[in-house]
Coordinates of C-alpha atoms and ligand atoms in Angstrom, one line a residue:
M1147 CA 86.9 136.8 153.1
T1148 CA 89.5 134.0 152.7
E1149 CA 92.7 133.8 150.6
S1150 CA 90.4 131.3 148.3
G1151 CA 88.0 134.3 148.0
Q1152 CA 85.3 132.3 150.1
S1153 CA 83.1 134.0 152.9
E1154 CA 84.0 132.6 156.5
S1155 CA 80.3 131.1 156.4
G1156 CA 81.2 129.5 153.0
K1157 CA 84.0 128.1 154.1
A1158 CA 82.5 126.7 157.1
L1159 CA 79.9 125.1 154.9
I1160 CA 82.6 123.6 152.9
K1161 CA 84.4 122.2 155.9
D1162 CA 81.1 120.3 157.0
E1163 CA 80.7 118.9 154.0
L1164 CA 84.5 117.5 154.1
R1165 CA 83.8 116.4 157.6
R1166 CA 81.5 113.9 156.6
Q1167 CA 83.4 112.4 153.8
R1168 CA 84.0 108.7 153.9
I1169 CA 86.6 106.7 152.0
E1170 CA 86.9 103.1 151.9
T1171 CA 90.2 101.5 152.0
P1172 CA 91.0 98.0 150.4
S1173 CA 92.6 95.4 152.8
W1174 CA 94.6 93.9 149.8
A1175 CA 96.4 97.6 149.8
Y1176 CA 98.1 96.7 152.8
G1177 CA 99.4 93.3 151.5
N1178 CA 102.2 92.8 149.5
S1179 CA 101.6 93.4 145.4
G1180 CA 103.4 93.9 142.3
T1181 CA 102.6 92.6 138.6
R1182 CA 103.9 89.7 136.7
F1183 CA 107.4 90.5 136.5
K1184 CA 108.1 91.0 140.4
V1185 CA 106.1 91.1 143.6
F1186 CA 108.6 93.0 145.8
A1187 CA 108.0 92.2 149.7
Q1188 CA 108.2 95.0 152.2
Q1189 CA 108.9 94.9 155.9
G1190 CA 106.2 94.9 158.4
V1191 CA 103.5 93.9 156.1
P1192 CA 100.4 92.2 157.7
R1193 CA 100.1 88.2 157.7
D1194 CA 96.3 87.8 158.1
P1195 CA 93.4 90.1 157.9
Y1196 CA 93.2 90.9 161.5
E1197 CA 96.9 92.7 161.1
K1198 CA 95.6 94.3 157.8
L1199 CA 92.7 95.8 159.5
A1200 CA 95.2 97.4 162.3
D1201 CA 96.8 99.0 159.3
A1202 CA 93.6 100.2 158.1
A1203 CA 92.6 101.6 161.5
Q1204 CA 96.0 103.8 161.3
V1205 CA 94.6 105.3 157.9
H1206 CA 91.6 106.3 159.9
R1207 CA 93.4 107.6 162.7
H1208 CA 95.3 110.1 161.1
T1209 CA 92.8 111.0 158.4
G1210 CA 89.5 110.6 160.3
V1211 CA 87.6 110.1 156.9
A1212 CA 88.7 106.2 156.3
P1213 CA 86.3 104.2 158.8
T1214 CA 85.6 101.3 156.8
V1215 CA 87.8 98.3 155.0
A1216 CA 87.0 96.5 151.9
L1217 CA 87.6 92.7 152.3
H1218 CA 88.6 90.3 149.6
I1219 CA 87.5 86.5 149.5
P1220 CA 89.8 84.4 149.7
W1221 CA 92.2 86.9 150.6
D1222 CA 90.5 87.8 154.1
K1223 CA 88.9 84.0 154.7
V1224 CA 88.7 83.8 158.4
D1225 CA 87.3 81.2 160.6
D1226 CA 85.0 83.6 162.4
Y1227 CA 84.0 86.6 160.1
A1228 CA 82.0 87.8 163.4
D1229 CA 85.0 88.0 165.3
L1230 CA 86.9 89.7 162.7
A1231 CA 83.9 92.5 162.5
R1232 CA 84.5 92.8 166.2
H1233 CA 87.9 93.4 165.9
A1234 CA 87.5 95.9 163.3
S1235 CA 85.0 97.9 165.7
D1236 CA 87.4 97.6 168.6
L1237 CA 90.0 99.3 166.5
G1238 CA 87.5 102.1 165.6
V1239 CA 86.7 100.8 161.9
A1240 CA 84.2 98.6 160.3
I1241 CA 83.9 95.9 157.4
G1242 CA 83.1 97.6 154.4
A1243 CA 82.5 95.8 151.0
V1244 CA 83.0 92.1 150.4
N1245 CA 84.9 91.6 147.1
S1246 CA 84.1 88.2 145.4
N1247 CA 87.1 86.4 143.9
V1248 CA 86.3 84.3 140.8
F1249 CA 89.4 85.1 138.9
Q1250 CA 92.4 82.7 140.4
D1251 CA 91.1 79.3 140.4
D1252 CA 92.4 77.0 137.8
D1253 CA 88.9 76.1 137.2
Y1254 CA 88.0 79.4 135.6
K1255 CA 90.5 79.7 133.0
L1256 CA 87.8 79.8 130.2
G1257 CA 85.5 82.0 132.6
S1258 CA 83.7 81.6 135.9
V1259 CA 79.9 82.4 135.7
T1260 CA 80.3 82.7 132.0
H1261 CA 82.3 79.3 131.7
P1262 CA 80.6 76.9 128.9
D1263 CA 81.0 74.0 131.7
P1264 CA 77.8 74.1 133.8
A1265 CA 79.9 72.7 136.6
V1266 CA 82.2 75.2 136.5
R1267 CA 79.4 78.2 136.8
K1268 CA 77.6 76.2 139.6
K1269 CA 81.2 76.6 141.4
A1270 CA 81.6 80.2 140.6
L1271 CA 77.8 81.1 141.6
G1272 CA 78.6 79.1 144.8
H1273 CA 81.5 81.4 145.9
L1274 CA 79.6 84.5 145.1
L1275 CA 76.6 83.6 147.5
E1276 CA 79.1 82.5 150.1
C1277 CA 80.4 86.3 150.1
V1278 CA 76.8 87.3 150.9
D1279 CA 76.8 84.8 153.7
I1280 CA 79.9 86.6 154.9
M1281 CA 78.3 90.0 154.3
D1282 CA 75.8 88.5 156.8
R1283 CA 78.4 87.7 159.2
T1284 CA 80.4 90.8 159.1
G1285 CA 77.2 93.3 158.8
S1286 CA 78.5 94.3 155.5
D1287 CA 75.6 95.8 153.2
T1288 CA 77.7 95.9 149.9
L1289 CA 79.0 92.8 147.7
K1290 CA 81.3 94.0 145.1
L1291 CA 81.6 91.9 141.8
W1292 CA 84.2 91.8 139.3
F1293 CA 84.6 89.2 136.8
S1294 CA 87.6 88.6 134.9
D1295 CA 85.7 86.7 132.5
G1296 CA 86.6 87.1 128.7
T1297 CA 88.1 85.1 125.7
N1298 CA 91.6 85.7 124.0
Y1299 CA 90.9 85.0 120.6
P1300 CA 87.7 85.5 118.2
G1301 CA 85.5 82.6 118.0
Q1302 CA 86.9 81.4 121.2
D1303 CA 83.2 81.1 122.7
D1304 CA 79.8 82.5 122.0
I1305 CA 79.6 86.2 122.9
R1306 CA 75.6 86.1 123.4
A1307 CA 75.8 82.5 125.3
R1308 CA 78.0 84.0 127.8
Q1309 CA 76.1 87.2 128.3
D1310 CA 72.9 84.9 128.9
R1311 CA 75.2 82.8 131.6
L1312 CA 76.0 86.2 133.5
A1313 CA 72.6 87.4 133.5
E1314 CA 71.5 84.0 135.2
A1315 CA 74.5 84.3 138.1
L1316 CA 73.5 88.0 138.5
A1317 CA 69.7 86.9 138.8
A1318 CA 70.8 84.5 141.5
V1319 CA 72.9 86.6 143.3
Y1320 CA 70.6 89.2 143.4
E1321 CA 67.9 86.9 144.8
R1322 CA 69.7 86.3 147.6
L1323 CA 70.4 89.7 148.8
G1324 CA 69.1 90.2 151.8
E1325 CA 67.1 93.4 153.7
G1326 CA 69.4 96.8 152.9
Q1327 CA 71.7 94.9 151.0
R1328 CA 73.4 95.7 147.7
F1329 CA 75.7 94.8 144.8
L1330 CA 77.9 96.8 142.7
L1331 CA 78.9 95.5 139.4
E1332 CA 82.6 96.3 138.5
Y1333 CA 83.3 96.7 134.7
K1334 CA 86.8 96.3 132.9
L1335 CA 87.8 96.9 129.3
F1336 CA 90.4 94.2 129.4
E1337 CA 93.0 92.1 130.9
P1338 CA 93.2 89.3 131.9
A1339 CA 91.4 88.6 128.9
F1340 CA 92.9 90.2 125.5
Y1341 CA 89.9 89.6 122.8
M1342 CA 86.6 90.0 124.7
T1343 CA 85.7 90.8 128.1
D1344 CA 82.4 89.8 129.0
L1345 CA 81.6 92.7 131.4
P1346 CA 84.0 95.4 129.3
D1347 CA 82.2 98.8 129.8
W1348 CA 79.6 100.9 131.7
G1349 CA 77.0 100.4 129.2
A1350 CA 77.0 96.5 129.9
A1351 CA 77.3 96.8 133.5
Y1352 CA 74.5 99.3 133.5
A1353 CA 72.4 97.3 131.4
H1354 CA 72.5 94.3 133.7
C1355 CA 71.8 96.2 136.6
L1356 CA 68.9 97.9 135.3
K1357 CA 67.1 94.5 134.3
L1358 CA 67.9 93.0 137.9
G1359 CA 66.3 96.1 139.9
P1360 CA 67.5 98.7 142.7
K1361 CA 69.7 96.6 144.4
A1362 CA 72.2 96.4 141.7
Q1363 CA 74.4 99.5 140.9
V1364 CA 77.3 100.1 138.8
V1365 CA 80.9 100.7 140.6
V1366 CA 83.7 103.0 138.2
D1367 CA 86.9 101.9 138.7
T1368 CA 88.9 104.7 137.4
G1369 CA 91.5 102.5 135.8
H1370 CA 89.1 100.5 133.8
H1371 CA 88.7 102.3 130.7
A1372 CA 90.0 103.0 127.4
P1373 CA 92.4 105.9 127.5
G1374 CA 90.9 109.1 126.7
T1375 CA 87.4 107.9 128.0
N1376 CA 85.3 110.9 129.7
I1377 CA 84.8 109.0 133.1
E1378 CA 82.9 112.3 134.5
F1379 CA 80.5 111.9 132.0
I1380 CA 80.1 108.3 133.0
V1381 CA 79.5 109.5 136.4
A1382 CA 77.0 112.3 135.6
F1383 CA 75.1 109.7 133.3
L1384 CA 75.2 106.8 136.2
L1385 CA 74.0 109.5 138.6
R1386 CA 71.1 110.6 136.7
E1387 CA 70.2 107.1 136.4
G1388 CA 70.4 106.6 140.1
K1389 CA 72.6 103.6 139.0
L1390 CA 76.5 105.1 140.5
G1391 CA 77.2 102.8 143.4
G1392 CA 80.5 103.9 144.0
F1393 CA 83.8 104.1 142.8
D1394 CA 87.4 102.2 142.8
F1395 CA 89.3 105.0 142.7
N1396 CA 93.2 104.9 141.7
S1397 CA 94.9 106.1 139.0
R1398 CA 96.9 105.2 135.8
F1399 CA 99.1 106.3 133.2
Y1400 CA 98.8 103.6 130.6
A1401 CA 96.1 100.7 131.3
D1402 CA 94.9 99.4 135.1
D1403 CA 98.0 100.7 136.8
D1404 CA 96.4 101.0 140.1
L1405 CA 98.6 103.7 141.4
M1406 CA 97.8 106.4 144.2
V1407 CA 94.3 108.1 143.0
G1408 CA 94.9 111.4 142.0
A1409 CA 98.6 110.9 141.3
A1410 CA 98.5 110.6 137.6
D1411 CA 95.9 112.8 137.0
P1412 CA 94.3 114.8 139.6
F1413 CA 92.6 117.2 137.3
Q1414 CA 90.5 114.4 136.4
L1415 CA 89.6 113.3 139.9
F1416 CA 88.8 117.0 140.7
R1417 CA 86.3 116.6 137.4
I1418 CA 84.9 113.3 138.8
M1419 CA 84.1 114.8 142.4
Y1420 CA 82.3 118.1 140.5
E1421 CA 80.0 115.7 138.9
V1422 CA 79.4 113.6 142.3
I1423 CA 78.3 116.7 143.9
R1424 CA 76.7 118.4 140.9
G1425 CA 74.8 115.4 140.5
G1426 CA 73.9 114.7 144.4
G1427 CA 76.1 111.4 144.6
Y1428 CA 78.2 113.1 147.8
T1429 CA 75.8 110.9 150.0
A1430 CA 76.6 107.5 152.4
E1431 CA 74.8 105.8 149.5
T1432 CA 78.0 106.2 147.2
A1433 CA 80.8 104.0 147.9
F1434 CA 84.1 105.9 148.1
M1435 CA 86.4 103.1 147.8
L1436 CA 90.3 102.6 147.0
D1437 CA 91.5 99.9 144.9
Q1438 CA 95.2 100.1 144.9
C1439 CA 98.5 98.6 145.0
H1440 CA 101.5 99.9 146.7
N1441 CA 104.2 97.7 144.7
I1442 CA 107.2 99.7 145.5
E1443 CA 106.0 102.6 148.1
P1444 CA 105.1 102.1 151.8
K1445 CA 101.7 100.9 152.2
I1446 CA 100.3 102.9 155.0
P1447 CA 101.6 106.3 154.0
G1448 CA 100.4 105.5 150.4
Q1449 CA 96.5 105.2 151.8
I1450 CA 97.0 108.3 153.7
R1451 CA 98.2 110.2 150.6
S1452 CA 95.8 108.7 148.6
V1453 CA 92.9 109.7 150.9
M1454 CA 94.3 113.3 151.3
N1455 CA 94.4 113.0 147.6
V1456 CA 90.5 112.4 147.4
Q1457 CA 90.1 115.2 150.4
E1458 CA 91.9 118.0 148.4
A1459 CA 89.8 116.9 145.1
T1460 CA 86.5 117.2 146.9
A1461 CA 87.4 120.3 148.5
K1462 CA 88.4 121.9 145.0
A1463 CA 85.0 120.5 143.6
L1464 CA 83.2 122.0 146.7
L1465 CA 84.8 125.5 145.9
V1466 CA 83.3 125.6 142.5
D1467 CA 81.3 129.0 142.4
R1468 CA 77.9 126.9 141.0
D1469 CA 75.9 130.6 140.4
A1470 CA 78.5 132.1 138.4
L1471 CA 79.0 128.9 136.5
A1472 CA 75.4 128.3 135.4
A1473 CA 75.3 131.9 134.6
A1474 CA 78.0 131.5 132.1
Q1475 CA 76.7 128.5 131.1
R1476 CA 73.1 130.2 130.3
E1477 CA 75.0 132.9 128.6
G1478 CA 77.2 130.4 126.3
D1479 CA 79.9 132.2 128.3
V1480 CA 82.6 129.3 127.2
L1481 CA 85.8 130.7 128.7
G1482 CA 83.7 132.2 131.9
A1483 CA 82.1 128.9 132.5
N1484 CA 85.8 127.2 132.1
A1485 CA 87.3 129.7 134.4
A1486 CA 84.8 129.0 137.2
L1487 CA 86.0 125.6 137.2
M1488 CA 89.5 126.3 136.7
D1489 CA 89.7 128.8 139.7
A1490 CA 88.3 126.3 142.0
Y1491 CA 91.0 123.8 140.6
N1492 CA 93.5 126.1 141.0
T1493 CA 92.7 127.0 144.5
D1494 CA 95.5 125.5 147.4
V1495 CA 92.8 123.8 149.5
R1496 CA 95.7 122.5 151.8
P1497 CA 95.5 125.0 154.3
L1498 CA 91.7 124.6 154.8
L1499 CA 92.2 120.8 155.2
A1500 CA 94.9 121.4 157.7
E1501 CA 92.5 123.8 159.6
L1502 CA 89.8 121.2 159.2
R1503 CA 92.0 118.4 161.0
E1504 CA 93.0 120.5 163.5
E1505 CA 88.9 121.3 164.1
M1506 CA 88.6 117.5 164.3
G1507 CA 91.4 116.8 166.9
L1508 CA 93.5 115.5 164.4
D1509 CA 97.1 116.5 163.4
P1510 CA 96.8 118.9 160.3
D1511 CA 99.9 116.9 158.5
P1512 CA 98.6 113.2 158.4
M1513 CA 101.8 111.8 156.8
A1514 CA 104.0 113.4 159.4
A1515 CA 102.0 112.1 162.2
Y1516 CA 101.8 108.7 161.2
A1517 CA 105.9 108.7 160.5
R1518 CA 106.1 110.1 164.1
S1519 CA 103.7 107.5 165.9
G1520 CA 106.5 104.8 165.4
Y1521 CA 103.8 102.6 164.0
F1522 CA 106.0 101.3 161.2
E1523 CA 108.9 100.5 163.5
K1524 CA 106.6 98.6 165.5
I1525 CA 105.0 96.4 163.0
A1526 CA 108.3 96.1 161.1
A1527 CA 109.9 94.6 164.5
E1528 CA 107.0 92.6 165.5
R1529 CA 105.7 91.1 162.0
V1530 CA 108.5 88.5 161.9
G1531 CA 108.0 85.2 160.3
G1532 CA 104.8 83.8 159.2
A1533 CA 103.5 84.3 155.2
Q1534 CA 103.5 88.0 154.5
A1535 CA 99.6 88.4 152.6
G1536 CA 99.7 89.4 149.2
W1537 CA 97.5 88.3 145.9
G1538 CA 98.3 84.7 146.6
A1539 CA 98.5 84.5 142.6
Ligands
LIG1865 C1 90.1 94.2 138.9 C2 89.9 94.8 140.5 C3 88.9 94.4 141.0 C4 89.4 93.7 142.0 C5 90.9 93.8 142.1 C6 91.6 93.8 143.1 O1 91.1 95.0 138.5 O2 90.1 96.1 140.0 O3 88.1 95.6 141.9 O4 88.7 92.3 142.8 O5 91.0 94.8 141.2
LIG1866 MN1 88.7 97.7 141.0

């Protein structure tokens, strides 16, 4: 019996589950990022998507569970996307989701696919379809769609008409998707719009996806909800409907802070991962993506720490004694049921994960291994000159 009360066989099963975990890191987390007040440049920041992939490969090298990298277009625009995909595979990673960007062009001030002007809508749709072309060339099977579309004042535009325009664009993208491809629709309560956002919550995203069909699913960005929202309820509900496509993991104390996942609320991340496992969502079909900005902390260690936070939450969720929990729930034993979850959450899973890393041929402490690798010193010395990557906003 282990210190966590787990049988050796139970522990082995949990390690098997953890060994097959897959977490996708975002290319933009390796570039400079900030707020409207300041973007603090950092030494060694990549200048192009090739260097971003090299940094992402370090996260996979030291954690063993981050083999794919999400792209963001045009931030990751290159002349030869097939060559970029080859570069990724030479580094031992692969291109993951392709993220569209219809939120940084002057033409999109009043909206992109929901804009009153059909010419602007056509331009926005053109970009979304170009992103599917990029999926074809990079071997990506997932398009992630987030729309900053919304209004700032009541009456500014017709809420109903904008939904019609959004539905029309989504249908056109859905039509263009090829074999084995899907899109994940991302909702967000507010920002940059401050009165009405055209895709503000899971209900709106779910309704649009339901109408479209099986290739359209919802992505849950953990920073996109009103304070106090029970996100694990949304996860359980969407899983039950077969409409949970994945996550944009990060954490926040206030709004869309894009801090390291699990940093602000590790208990929430644990509750979310418990519902994922309970709901049959701990599969390769669910995209576990990070969507974060390391505004002040070093970026590659920030990503490594974030991956470890997801691993720890997942290990704790896998430790839940499901039989004891189900029995307590059946008997209306409120405290017993809560204790079943809290016992797992209060278990220190770091020794288990360290052991697993050694069995995977990795250093038990990825942060220390990265620091010892000298990789930062290398890129800080090499990456002098040129324009550091960022949001280009
Ligand atoms: C919007 C968002 C979206 C991305 C962007 C980087 O807030 O979460 O997922 O396109 O961040
Ligand atoms: Mn996001």
